[in-house]
Tab-separated table of C-alpha atoms and ligand atoms in Angstrom:
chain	number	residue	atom	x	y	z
A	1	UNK	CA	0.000	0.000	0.000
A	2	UNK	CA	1.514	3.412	-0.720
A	3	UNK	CA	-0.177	4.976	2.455
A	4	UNK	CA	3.195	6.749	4.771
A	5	UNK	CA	2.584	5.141	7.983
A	6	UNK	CA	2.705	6.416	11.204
A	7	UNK	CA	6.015	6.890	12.055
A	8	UNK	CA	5.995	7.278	16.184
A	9	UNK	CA	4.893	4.085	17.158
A	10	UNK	CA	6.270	3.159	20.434
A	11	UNK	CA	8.447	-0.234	20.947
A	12	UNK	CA	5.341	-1.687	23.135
A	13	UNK	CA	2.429	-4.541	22.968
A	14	UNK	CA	0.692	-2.588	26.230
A	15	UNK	CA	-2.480	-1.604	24.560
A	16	UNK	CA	-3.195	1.706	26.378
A	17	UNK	CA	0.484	3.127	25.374
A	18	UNK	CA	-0.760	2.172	21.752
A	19	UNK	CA	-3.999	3.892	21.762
A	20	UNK	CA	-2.401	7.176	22.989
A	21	UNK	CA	1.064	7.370	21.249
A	22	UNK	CA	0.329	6.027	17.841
A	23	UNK	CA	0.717	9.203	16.233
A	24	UNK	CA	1.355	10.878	12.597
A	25	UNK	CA	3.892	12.317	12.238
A	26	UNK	CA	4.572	16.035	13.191
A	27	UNK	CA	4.622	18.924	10.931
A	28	UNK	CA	7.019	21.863	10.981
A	29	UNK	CA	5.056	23.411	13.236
A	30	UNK	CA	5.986	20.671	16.380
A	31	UNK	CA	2.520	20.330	17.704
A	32	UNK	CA	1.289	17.935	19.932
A	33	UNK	CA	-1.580	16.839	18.924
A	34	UNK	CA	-2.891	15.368	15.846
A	35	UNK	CA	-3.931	18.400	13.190
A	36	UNK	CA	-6.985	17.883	11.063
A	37	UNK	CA	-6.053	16.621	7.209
A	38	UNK	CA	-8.771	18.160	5.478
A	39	UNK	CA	-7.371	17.663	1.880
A	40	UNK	CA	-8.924	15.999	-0.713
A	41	UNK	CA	-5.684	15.330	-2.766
A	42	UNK	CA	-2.067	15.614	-2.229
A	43	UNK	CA	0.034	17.442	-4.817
A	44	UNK	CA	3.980	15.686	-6.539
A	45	UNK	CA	7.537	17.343	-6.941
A	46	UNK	CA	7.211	16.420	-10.693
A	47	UNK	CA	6.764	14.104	-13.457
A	48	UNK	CA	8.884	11.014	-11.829
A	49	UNK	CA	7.378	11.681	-8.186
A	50	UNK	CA	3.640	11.551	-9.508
A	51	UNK	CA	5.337	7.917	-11.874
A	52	UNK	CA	6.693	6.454	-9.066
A	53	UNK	CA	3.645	7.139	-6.533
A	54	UNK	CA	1.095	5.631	-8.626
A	55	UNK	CA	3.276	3.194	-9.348
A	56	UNK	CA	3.331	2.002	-5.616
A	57	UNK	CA	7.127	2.607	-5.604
A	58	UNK	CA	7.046	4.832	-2.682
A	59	UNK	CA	4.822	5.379	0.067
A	60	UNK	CA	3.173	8.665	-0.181
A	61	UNK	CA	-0.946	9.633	-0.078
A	62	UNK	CA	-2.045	10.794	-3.360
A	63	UNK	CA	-5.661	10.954	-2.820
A	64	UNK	CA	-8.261	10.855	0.319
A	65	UNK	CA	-10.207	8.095	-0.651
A	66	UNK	CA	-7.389	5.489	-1.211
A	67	UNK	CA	-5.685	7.035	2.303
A	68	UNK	CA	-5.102	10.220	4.264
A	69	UNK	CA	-2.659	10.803	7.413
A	70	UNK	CA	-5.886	11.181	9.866
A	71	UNK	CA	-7.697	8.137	8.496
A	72	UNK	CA	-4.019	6.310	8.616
A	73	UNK	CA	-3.445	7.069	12.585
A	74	UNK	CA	-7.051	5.796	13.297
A	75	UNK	CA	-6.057	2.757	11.238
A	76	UNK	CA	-2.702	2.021	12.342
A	77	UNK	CA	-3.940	2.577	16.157
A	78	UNK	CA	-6.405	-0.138	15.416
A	79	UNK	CA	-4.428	-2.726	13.595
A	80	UNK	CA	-2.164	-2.596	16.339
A	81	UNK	CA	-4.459	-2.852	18.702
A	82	UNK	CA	-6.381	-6.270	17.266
A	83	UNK	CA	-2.547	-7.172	16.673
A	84	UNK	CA	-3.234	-7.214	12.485
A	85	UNK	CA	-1.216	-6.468	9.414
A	86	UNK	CA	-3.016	-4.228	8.092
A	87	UNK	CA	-6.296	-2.188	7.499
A	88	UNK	CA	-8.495	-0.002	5.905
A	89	UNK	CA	-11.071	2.982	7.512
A	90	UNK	CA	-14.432	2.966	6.018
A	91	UNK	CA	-17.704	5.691	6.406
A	92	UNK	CA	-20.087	2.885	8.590
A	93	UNK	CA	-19.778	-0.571	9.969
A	94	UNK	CA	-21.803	-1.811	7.228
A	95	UNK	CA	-19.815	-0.507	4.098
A	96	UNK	CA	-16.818	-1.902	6.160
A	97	UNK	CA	-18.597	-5.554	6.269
A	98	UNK	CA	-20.131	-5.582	2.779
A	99	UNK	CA	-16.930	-4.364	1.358
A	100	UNK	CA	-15.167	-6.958	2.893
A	101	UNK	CA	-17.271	-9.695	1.275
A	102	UNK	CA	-17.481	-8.156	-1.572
A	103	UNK	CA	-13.537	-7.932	-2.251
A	104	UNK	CA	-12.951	-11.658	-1.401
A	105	UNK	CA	-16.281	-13.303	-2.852
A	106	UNK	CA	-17.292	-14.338	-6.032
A	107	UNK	CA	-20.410	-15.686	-7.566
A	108	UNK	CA	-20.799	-19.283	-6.170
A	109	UNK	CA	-19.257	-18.857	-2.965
A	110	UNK	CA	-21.116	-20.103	0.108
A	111	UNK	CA	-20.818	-18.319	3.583
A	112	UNK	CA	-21.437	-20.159	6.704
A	113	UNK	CA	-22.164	-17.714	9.371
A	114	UNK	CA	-23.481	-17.334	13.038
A	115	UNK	CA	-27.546	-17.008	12.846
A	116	UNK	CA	-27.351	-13.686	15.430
A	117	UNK	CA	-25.645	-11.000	13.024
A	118	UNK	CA	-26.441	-7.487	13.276
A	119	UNK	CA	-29.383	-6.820	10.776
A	120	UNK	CA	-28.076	-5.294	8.096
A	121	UNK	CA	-25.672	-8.414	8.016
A	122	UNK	CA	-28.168	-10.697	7.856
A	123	UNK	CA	-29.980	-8.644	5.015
A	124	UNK	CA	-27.273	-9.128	3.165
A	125	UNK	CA	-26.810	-12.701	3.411
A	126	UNK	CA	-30.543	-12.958	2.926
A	127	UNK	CA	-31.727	-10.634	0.016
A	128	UNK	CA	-28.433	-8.677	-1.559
A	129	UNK	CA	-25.569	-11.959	-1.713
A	130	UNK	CA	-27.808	-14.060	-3.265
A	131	UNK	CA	-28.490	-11.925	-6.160
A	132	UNK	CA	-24.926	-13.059	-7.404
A	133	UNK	CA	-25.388	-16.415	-6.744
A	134	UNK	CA	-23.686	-15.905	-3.157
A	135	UNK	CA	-25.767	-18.062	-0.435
A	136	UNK	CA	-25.473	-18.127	3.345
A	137	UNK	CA	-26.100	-21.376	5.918
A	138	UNK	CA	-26.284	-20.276	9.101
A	139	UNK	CA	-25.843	-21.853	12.308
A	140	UNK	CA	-27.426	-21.315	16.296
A	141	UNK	CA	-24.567	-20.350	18.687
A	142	UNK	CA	-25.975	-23.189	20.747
A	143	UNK	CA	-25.519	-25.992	18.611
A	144	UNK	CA	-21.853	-24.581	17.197
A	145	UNK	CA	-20.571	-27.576	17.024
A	146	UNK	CA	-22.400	-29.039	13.774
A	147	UNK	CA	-20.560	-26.118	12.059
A	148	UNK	CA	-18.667	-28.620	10.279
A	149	UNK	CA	-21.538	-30.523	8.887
A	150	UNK	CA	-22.818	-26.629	6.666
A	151	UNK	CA	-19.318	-26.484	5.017
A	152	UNK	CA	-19.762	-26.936	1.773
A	153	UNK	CA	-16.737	-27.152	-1.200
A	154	UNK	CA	-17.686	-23.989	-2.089
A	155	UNK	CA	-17.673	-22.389	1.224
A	156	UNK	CA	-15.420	-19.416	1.587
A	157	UNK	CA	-15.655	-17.660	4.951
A	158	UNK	CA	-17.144	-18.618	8.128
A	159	UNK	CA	-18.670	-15.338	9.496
A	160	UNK	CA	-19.648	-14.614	13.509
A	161	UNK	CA	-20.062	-12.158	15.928
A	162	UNK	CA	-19.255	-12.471	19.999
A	163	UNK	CA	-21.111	-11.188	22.045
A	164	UNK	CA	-24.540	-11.501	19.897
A	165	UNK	CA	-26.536	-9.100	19.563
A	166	UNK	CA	-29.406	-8.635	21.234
A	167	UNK	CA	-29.187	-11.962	22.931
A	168	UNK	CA	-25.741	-11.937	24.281
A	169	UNK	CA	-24.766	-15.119	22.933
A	170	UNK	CA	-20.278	-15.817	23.535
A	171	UNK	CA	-19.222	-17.889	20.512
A	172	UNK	CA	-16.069	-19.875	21.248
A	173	UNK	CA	-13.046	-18.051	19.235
A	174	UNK	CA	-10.753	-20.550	19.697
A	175	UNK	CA	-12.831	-23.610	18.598
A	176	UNK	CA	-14.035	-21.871	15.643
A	177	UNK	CA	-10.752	-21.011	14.897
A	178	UNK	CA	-9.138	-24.435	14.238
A	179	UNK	CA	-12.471	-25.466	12.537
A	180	UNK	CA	-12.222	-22.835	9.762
A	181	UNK	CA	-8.055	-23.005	9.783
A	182	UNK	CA	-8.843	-27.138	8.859
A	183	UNK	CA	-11.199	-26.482	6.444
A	184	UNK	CA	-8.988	-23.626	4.447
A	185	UNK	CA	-11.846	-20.919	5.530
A	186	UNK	CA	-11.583	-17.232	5.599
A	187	UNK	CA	-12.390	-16.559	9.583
A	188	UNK	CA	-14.366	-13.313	9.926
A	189	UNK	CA	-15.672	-12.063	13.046
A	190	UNK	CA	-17.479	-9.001	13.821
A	191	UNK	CA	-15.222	-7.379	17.001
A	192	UNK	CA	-17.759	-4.419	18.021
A	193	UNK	CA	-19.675	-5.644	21.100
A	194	UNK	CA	-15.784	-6.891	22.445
A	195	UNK	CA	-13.837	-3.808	21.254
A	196	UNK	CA	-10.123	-5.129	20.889
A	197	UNK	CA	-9.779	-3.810	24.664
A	198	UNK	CA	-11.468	-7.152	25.703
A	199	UNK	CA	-11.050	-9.631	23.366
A	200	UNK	CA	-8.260	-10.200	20.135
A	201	UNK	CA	-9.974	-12.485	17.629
A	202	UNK	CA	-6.640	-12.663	15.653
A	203	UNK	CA	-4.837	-14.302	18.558
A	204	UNK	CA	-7.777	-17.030	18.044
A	205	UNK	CA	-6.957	-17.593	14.289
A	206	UNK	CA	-9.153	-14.590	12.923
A	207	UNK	CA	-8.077	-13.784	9.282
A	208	UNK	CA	-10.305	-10.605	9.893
A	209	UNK	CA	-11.903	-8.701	11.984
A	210	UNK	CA	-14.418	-5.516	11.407
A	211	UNK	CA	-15.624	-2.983	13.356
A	212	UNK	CA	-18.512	-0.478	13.796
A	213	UNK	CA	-16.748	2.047	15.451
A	214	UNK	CA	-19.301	3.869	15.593
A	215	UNK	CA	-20.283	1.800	18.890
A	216	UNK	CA	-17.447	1.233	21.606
A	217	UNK	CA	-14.842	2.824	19.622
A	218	UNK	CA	-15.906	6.121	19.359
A	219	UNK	CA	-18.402	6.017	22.366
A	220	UNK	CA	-19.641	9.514	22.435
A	221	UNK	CA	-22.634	8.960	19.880
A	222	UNK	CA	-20.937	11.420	17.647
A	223	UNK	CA	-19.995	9.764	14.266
A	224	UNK	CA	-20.551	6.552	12.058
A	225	UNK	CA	-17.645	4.502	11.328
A	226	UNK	CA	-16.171	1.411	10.255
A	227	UNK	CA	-12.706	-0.611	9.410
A	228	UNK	CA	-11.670	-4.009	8.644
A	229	UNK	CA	-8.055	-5.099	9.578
A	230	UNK	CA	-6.653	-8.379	9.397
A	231	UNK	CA	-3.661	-10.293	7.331
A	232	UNK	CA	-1.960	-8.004	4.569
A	233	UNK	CA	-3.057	-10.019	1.693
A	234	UNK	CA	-6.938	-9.933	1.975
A	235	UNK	CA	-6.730	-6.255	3.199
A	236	UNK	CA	-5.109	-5.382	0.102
A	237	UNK	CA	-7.811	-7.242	-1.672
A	238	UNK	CA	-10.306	-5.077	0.561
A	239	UNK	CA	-8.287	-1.635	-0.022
A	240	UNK	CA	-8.451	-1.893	-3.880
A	241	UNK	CA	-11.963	-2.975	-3.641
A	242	UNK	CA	-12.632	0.197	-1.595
A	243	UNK	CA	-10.564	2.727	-3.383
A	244	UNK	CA	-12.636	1.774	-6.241
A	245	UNK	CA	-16.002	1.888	-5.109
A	246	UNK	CA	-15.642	4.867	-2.288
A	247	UNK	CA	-16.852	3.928	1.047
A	248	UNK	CA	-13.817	5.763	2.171
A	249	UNK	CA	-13.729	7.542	5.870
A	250	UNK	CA	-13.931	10.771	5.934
A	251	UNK	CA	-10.278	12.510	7.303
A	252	UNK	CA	-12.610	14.536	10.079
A	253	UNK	CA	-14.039	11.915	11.431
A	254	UNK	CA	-10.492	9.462	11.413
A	255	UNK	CA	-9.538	12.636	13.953
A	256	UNK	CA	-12.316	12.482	16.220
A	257	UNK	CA	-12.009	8.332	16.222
A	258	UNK	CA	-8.125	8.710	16.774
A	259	UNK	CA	-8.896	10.730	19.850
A	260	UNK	CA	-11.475	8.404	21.134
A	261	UNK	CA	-9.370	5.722	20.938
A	262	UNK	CA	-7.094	7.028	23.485
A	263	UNK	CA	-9.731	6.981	26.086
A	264	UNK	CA	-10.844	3.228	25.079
A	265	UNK	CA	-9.411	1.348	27.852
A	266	UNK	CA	-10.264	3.857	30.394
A	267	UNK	CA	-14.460	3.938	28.889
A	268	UNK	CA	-14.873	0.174	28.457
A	269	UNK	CA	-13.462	-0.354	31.877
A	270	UNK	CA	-16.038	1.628	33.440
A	271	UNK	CA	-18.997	0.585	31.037
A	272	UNK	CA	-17.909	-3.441	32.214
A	273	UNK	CA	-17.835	-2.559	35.759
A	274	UNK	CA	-21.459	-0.795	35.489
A	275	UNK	CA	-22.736	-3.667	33.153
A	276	UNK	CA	-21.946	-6.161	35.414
A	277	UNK	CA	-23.196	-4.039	38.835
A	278	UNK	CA	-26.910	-3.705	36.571
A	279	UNK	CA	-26.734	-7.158	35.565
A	280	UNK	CA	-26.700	-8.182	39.454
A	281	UNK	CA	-29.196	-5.699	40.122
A	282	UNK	CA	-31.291	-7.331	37.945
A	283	UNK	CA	-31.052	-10.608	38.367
A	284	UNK	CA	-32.339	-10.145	41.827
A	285	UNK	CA	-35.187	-8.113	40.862
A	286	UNK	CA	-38.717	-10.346	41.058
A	287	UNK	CA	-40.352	-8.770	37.331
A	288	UNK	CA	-36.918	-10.079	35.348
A	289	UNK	CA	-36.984	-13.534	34.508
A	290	UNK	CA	-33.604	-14.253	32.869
A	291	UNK	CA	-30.217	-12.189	32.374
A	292	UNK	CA	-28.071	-12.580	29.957
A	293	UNK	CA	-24.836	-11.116	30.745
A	294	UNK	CA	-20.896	-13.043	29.682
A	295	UNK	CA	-19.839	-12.755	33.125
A	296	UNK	CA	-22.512	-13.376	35.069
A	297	UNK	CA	-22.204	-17.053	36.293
A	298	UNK	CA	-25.184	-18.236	35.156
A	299	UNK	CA	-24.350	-17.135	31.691
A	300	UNK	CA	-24.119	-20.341	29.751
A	301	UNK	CA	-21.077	-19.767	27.803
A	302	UNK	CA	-19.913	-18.317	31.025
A	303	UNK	CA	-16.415	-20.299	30.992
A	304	UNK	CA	-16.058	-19.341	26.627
A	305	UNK	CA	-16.424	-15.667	28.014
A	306	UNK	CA	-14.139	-16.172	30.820
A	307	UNK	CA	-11.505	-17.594	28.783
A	308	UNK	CA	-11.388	-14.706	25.543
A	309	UNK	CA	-12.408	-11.626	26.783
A	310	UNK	CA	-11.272	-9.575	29.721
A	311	UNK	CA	-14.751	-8.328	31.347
A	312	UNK	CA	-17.935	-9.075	30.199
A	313	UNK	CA	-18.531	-5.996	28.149
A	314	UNK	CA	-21.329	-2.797	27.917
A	315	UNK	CA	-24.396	-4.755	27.254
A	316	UNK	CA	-26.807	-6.442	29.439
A	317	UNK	CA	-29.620	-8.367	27.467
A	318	UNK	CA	-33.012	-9.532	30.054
A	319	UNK	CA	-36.475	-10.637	30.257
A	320	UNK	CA	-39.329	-8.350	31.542
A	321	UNK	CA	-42.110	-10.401	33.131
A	322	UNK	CA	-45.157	-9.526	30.791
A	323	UNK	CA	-44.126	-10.087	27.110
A	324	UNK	CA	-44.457	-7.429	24.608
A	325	UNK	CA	-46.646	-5.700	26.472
A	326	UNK	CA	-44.411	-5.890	29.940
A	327	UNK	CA	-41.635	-4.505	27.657
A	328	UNK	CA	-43.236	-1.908	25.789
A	329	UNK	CA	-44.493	-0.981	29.550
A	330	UNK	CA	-40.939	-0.927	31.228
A	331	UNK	CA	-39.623	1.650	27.979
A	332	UNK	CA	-42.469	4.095	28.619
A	333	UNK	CA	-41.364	4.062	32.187
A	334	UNK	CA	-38.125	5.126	31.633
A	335	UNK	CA	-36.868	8.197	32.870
A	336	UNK	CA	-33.294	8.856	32.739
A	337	UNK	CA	-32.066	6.466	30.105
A	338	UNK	CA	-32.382	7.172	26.592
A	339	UNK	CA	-34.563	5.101	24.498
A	340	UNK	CA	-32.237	5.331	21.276
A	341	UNK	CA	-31.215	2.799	18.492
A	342	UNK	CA	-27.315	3.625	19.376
A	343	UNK	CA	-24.974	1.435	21.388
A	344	UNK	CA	-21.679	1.713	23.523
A	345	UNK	CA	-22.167	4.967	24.305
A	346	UNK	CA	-21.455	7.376	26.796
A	347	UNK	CA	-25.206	7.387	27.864
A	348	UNK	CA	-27.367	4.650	29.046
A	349	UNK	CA	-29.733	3.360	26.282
A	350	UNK	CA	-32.669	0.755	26.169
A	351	UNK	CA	-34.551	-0.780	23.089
A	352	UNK	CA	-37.550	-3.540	23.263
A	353	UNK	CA	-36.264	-5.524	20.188
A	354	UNK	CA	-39.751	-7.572	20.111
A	355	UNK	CA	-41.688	-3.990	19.711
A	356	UNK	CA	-39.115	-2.250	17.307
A	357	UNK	CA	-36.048	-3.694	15.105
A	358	UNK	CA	-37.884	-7.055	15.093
A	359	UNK	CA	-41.689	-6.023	15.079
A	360	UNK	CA	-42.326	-7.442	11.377
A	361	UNK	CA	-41.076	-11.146	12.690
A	362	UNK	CA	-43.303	-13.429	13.756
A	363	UNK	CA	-42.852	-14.894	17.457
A	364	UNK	CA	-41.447	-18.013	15.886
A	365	UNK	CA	-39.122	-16.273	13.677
A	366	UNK	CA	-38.003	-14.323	16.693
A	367	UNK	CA	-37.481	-17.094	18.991
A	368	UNK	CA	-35.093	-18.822	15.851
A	369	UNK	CA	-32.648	-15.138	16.441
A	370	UNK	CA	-33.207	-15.649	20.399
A	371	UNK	CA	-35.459	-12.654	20.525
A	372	UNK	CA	-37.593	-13.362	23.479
A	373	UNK	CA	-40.798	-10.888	23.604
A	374	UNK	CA	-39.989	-9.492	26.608
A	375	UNK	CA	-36.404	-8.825	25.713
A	376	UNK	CA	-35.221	-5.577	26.649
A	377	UNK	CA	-31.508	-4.716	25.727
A	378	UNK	CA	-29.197	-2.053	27.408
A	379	UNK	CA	-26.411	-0.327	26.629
A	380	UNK	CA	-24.922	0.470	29.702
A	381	UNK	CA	-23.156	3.778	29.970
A	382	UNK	CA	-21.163	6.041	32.059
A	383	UNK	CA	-23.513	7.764	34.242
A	384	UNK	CA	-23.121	6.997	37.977
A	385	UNK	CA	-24.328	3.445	38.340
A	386	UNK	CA	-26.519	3.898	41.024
A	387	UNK	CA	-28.585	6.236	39.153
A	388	UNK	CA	-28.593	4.078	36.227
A	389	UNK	CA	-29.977	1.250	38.303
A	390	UNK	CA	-32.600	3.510	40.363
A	391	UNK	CA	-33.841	4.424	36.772
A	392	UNK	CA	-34.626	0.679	35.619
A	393	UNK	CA	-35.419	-0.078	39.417
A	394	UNK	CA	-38.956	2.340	39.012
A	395	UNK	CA	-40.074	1.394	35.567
A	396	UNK	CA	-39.362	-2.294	37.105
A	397	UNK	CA	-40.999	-1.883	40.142
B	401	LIG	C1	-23.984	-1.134	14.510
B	401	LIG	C2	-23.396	-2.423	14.116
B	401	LIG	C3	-22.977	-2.647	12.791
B	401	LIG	C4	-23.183	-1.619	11.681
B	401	LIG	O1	-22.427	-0.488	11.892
B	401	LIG	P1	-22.819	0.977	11.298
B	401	LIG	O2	-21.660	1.806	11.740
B	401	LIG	O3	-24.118	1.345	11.922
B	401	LIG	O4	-22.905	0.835	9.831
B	401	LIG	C5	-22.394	-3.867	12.494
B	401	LIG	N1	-22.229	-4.823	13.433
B	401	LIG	C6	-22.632	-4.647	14.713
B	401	LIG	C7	-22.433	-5.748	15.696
B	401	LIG	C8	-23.226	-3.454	15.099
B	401	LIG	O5	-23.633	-3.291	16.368
């Protein structure tokens, strides 16, 4: 890739020294923070420069959609961070994940993926992939183990997320791992409930991992965002794919994400230890029926989440007594939190996934995702926890 890369990067694995010193580097002018790239091209000494920089001879930025030194420092913080070779910055989650499959598919290639996938995931798999002949078998993160038995000869990539989303399913990494390095897959997994702050899926045998950093990573609620790192060879297969079609990040927002990342330890730390302080509160609380929660102990991939990822993460998943109606009732109760179709943010949010994102599915078709009626999800956030938990104690109560 021709993309300068950042040229400060300390001598260390220890993740927040990454996050914070990863930096491009300076100007004349010897400042100290990252300045704003707002350039749409770069200009060329003459004739043989502008040769010999298209040509991939040197490394230099030409243009802001194939790279730009803010979107580079947001990448190279990142890549670093999930321990990849490379990546790529992209406008949303979702151009970075259809991107990706669309630079290493081709028509006839099978995908064998977790059944809980974001939505606009599973819309692809189910009405865009097989317009060009590309088809999807999913599996239930409960019966994981009869992955082997949907691989196909023409299966390509075998596709999860961990923790699911809304139900909180934890996938084992390492397991599915070995089974995609024995059947010659492309491993995939979706990183953005984790963040790389708790869990690496490289170190499990990932060949790549994508983000919505609009979530976690930049955890203010302030801008959409996405980027796929992973080994060199398929991100270069991703980076042409990208440069050519233009889902490119924009250089203001690489900033702001750059900036958030140096506070990503500090947030998720604080998010987990709220998380799992409202996941006890609720499981003792006579109108839930069930948590879901990785660390809680009666989690039943409890030991899986133990074993990959450092706390149990921002999201608490539980059952309102009541069904729709006892969920619908518990979000009109809400006072503090915001009712909001964001997550990993700064602010506490709730969603009824029966009554919204999954209203048009039957209850049977719900059940199949793990979409209980009474399901309420929340995205704990940084408020004082004891005020978070008073708020879902009186529309409980
Ligand atoms: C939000 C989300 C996405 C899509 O990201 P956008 O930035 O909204 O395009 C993908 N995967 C997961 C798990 C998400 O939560």
């Amino acid at each position: 890739m021709e993309r300068p890369s950042t040229n400060n990067q300390q001598p260390t694995t220890n993740f927040e020294t990454i996050a914070v010193r990863t930096q491009t580097e300076r100007t004349q002018f010897d400042e100290h923070s990252t300045p704003l790239y707002l350039t749409s091209s770069f200009i060329f000494e003459d004739a043989e420069d502008m040769r010999a920089s298209f040509a991939e001879e040197k490394e230099k930025n030409l243009y802001s959609r194939f790279s730009n030194p803010n979107v580079t420092e947001f990448i190279d913080k990142i890549k670093l961070m999930e321990g990849a070779e490379a990546g790529y910055a992209f406008a949303t989650g979702m151009a970075a994940i259809y991107s990706t499959f669309a630079a290493l598919l081709s028509a006839g290639d099978h995908i064998v993926s977790c059944q809980s996938v974001f939505g606009s995931t599973h819309t692809l798999f189910t009405k865009y992939f097989p317009k060009w002949n590309i088809n999807t078998t999913y599996f239930k993160a409960e019966n994981s183990e009869t992955i082997e038995d949907l691989i196909q000869p023409n299966t390509k990539i075998l596709y999860l997320e961990t923790p699911t989303n809304p139900a909180i399913e934890v996938l084992d990494l390492e397991a599915m791992g070995k089974i995609a390095k024995k059947h010659n897959l492309i491993f995939i997994v979706d990183n953005c409930f984790a963040t790389p702050y708790l869990q690496q899926p490289i170190k499990y045998g990932a060949d790549i991992v994508v983000h919505s950093a609009t979530k976690l990573i930049d955890g203010q609620g302030r801008v959409l965002a996405g980027v796929a790192v992973g080994k060199a060879d398929l991100i270069r297969e991703i980076y042409l794919f990208a440069r050519n079609t233009g889902p490119a990040m924009s250089p203001f927002n690489a900033w702001v994400l750059s900036k958030s990342l140096e506070t990503l330890a500090l947030r998720v730390d604080k998010h987990c230890e709220n998380a799992l302080k409202v996941a006890e509160f609720l499981e003792s609380h006579p109108n839930v029926e069930l948590v879901k929660y990785p660390f809680l102990k009666s989690h039943p991939n409890y030991e899986i989440a133990k074993k990959q990822m450092k706390l149990g993460g921002s999201i608490v998943a539980f059952e309102v007594k009541g069904g729709i109606e006892g969920g619908r009732n518990f979000l009109n109760k809400i006072k503090m939190c915001s009712l909001s179709a964001n997550l990993g943010d700064t602010r506490t949010i709730v969603t009824h996934p029966a009554s919204t994102t999954h209203s048009k599915l039957s209850d049977e078709e719900r059940n199949e995702v793990g979409i209980t009626a009474g399901l309420v999800r929340c995205s704990v956030g940084l408020e004082n926890v004891e005020d978070i938990i008073a708020d879902l104690k009186q529309a409980l109560d």
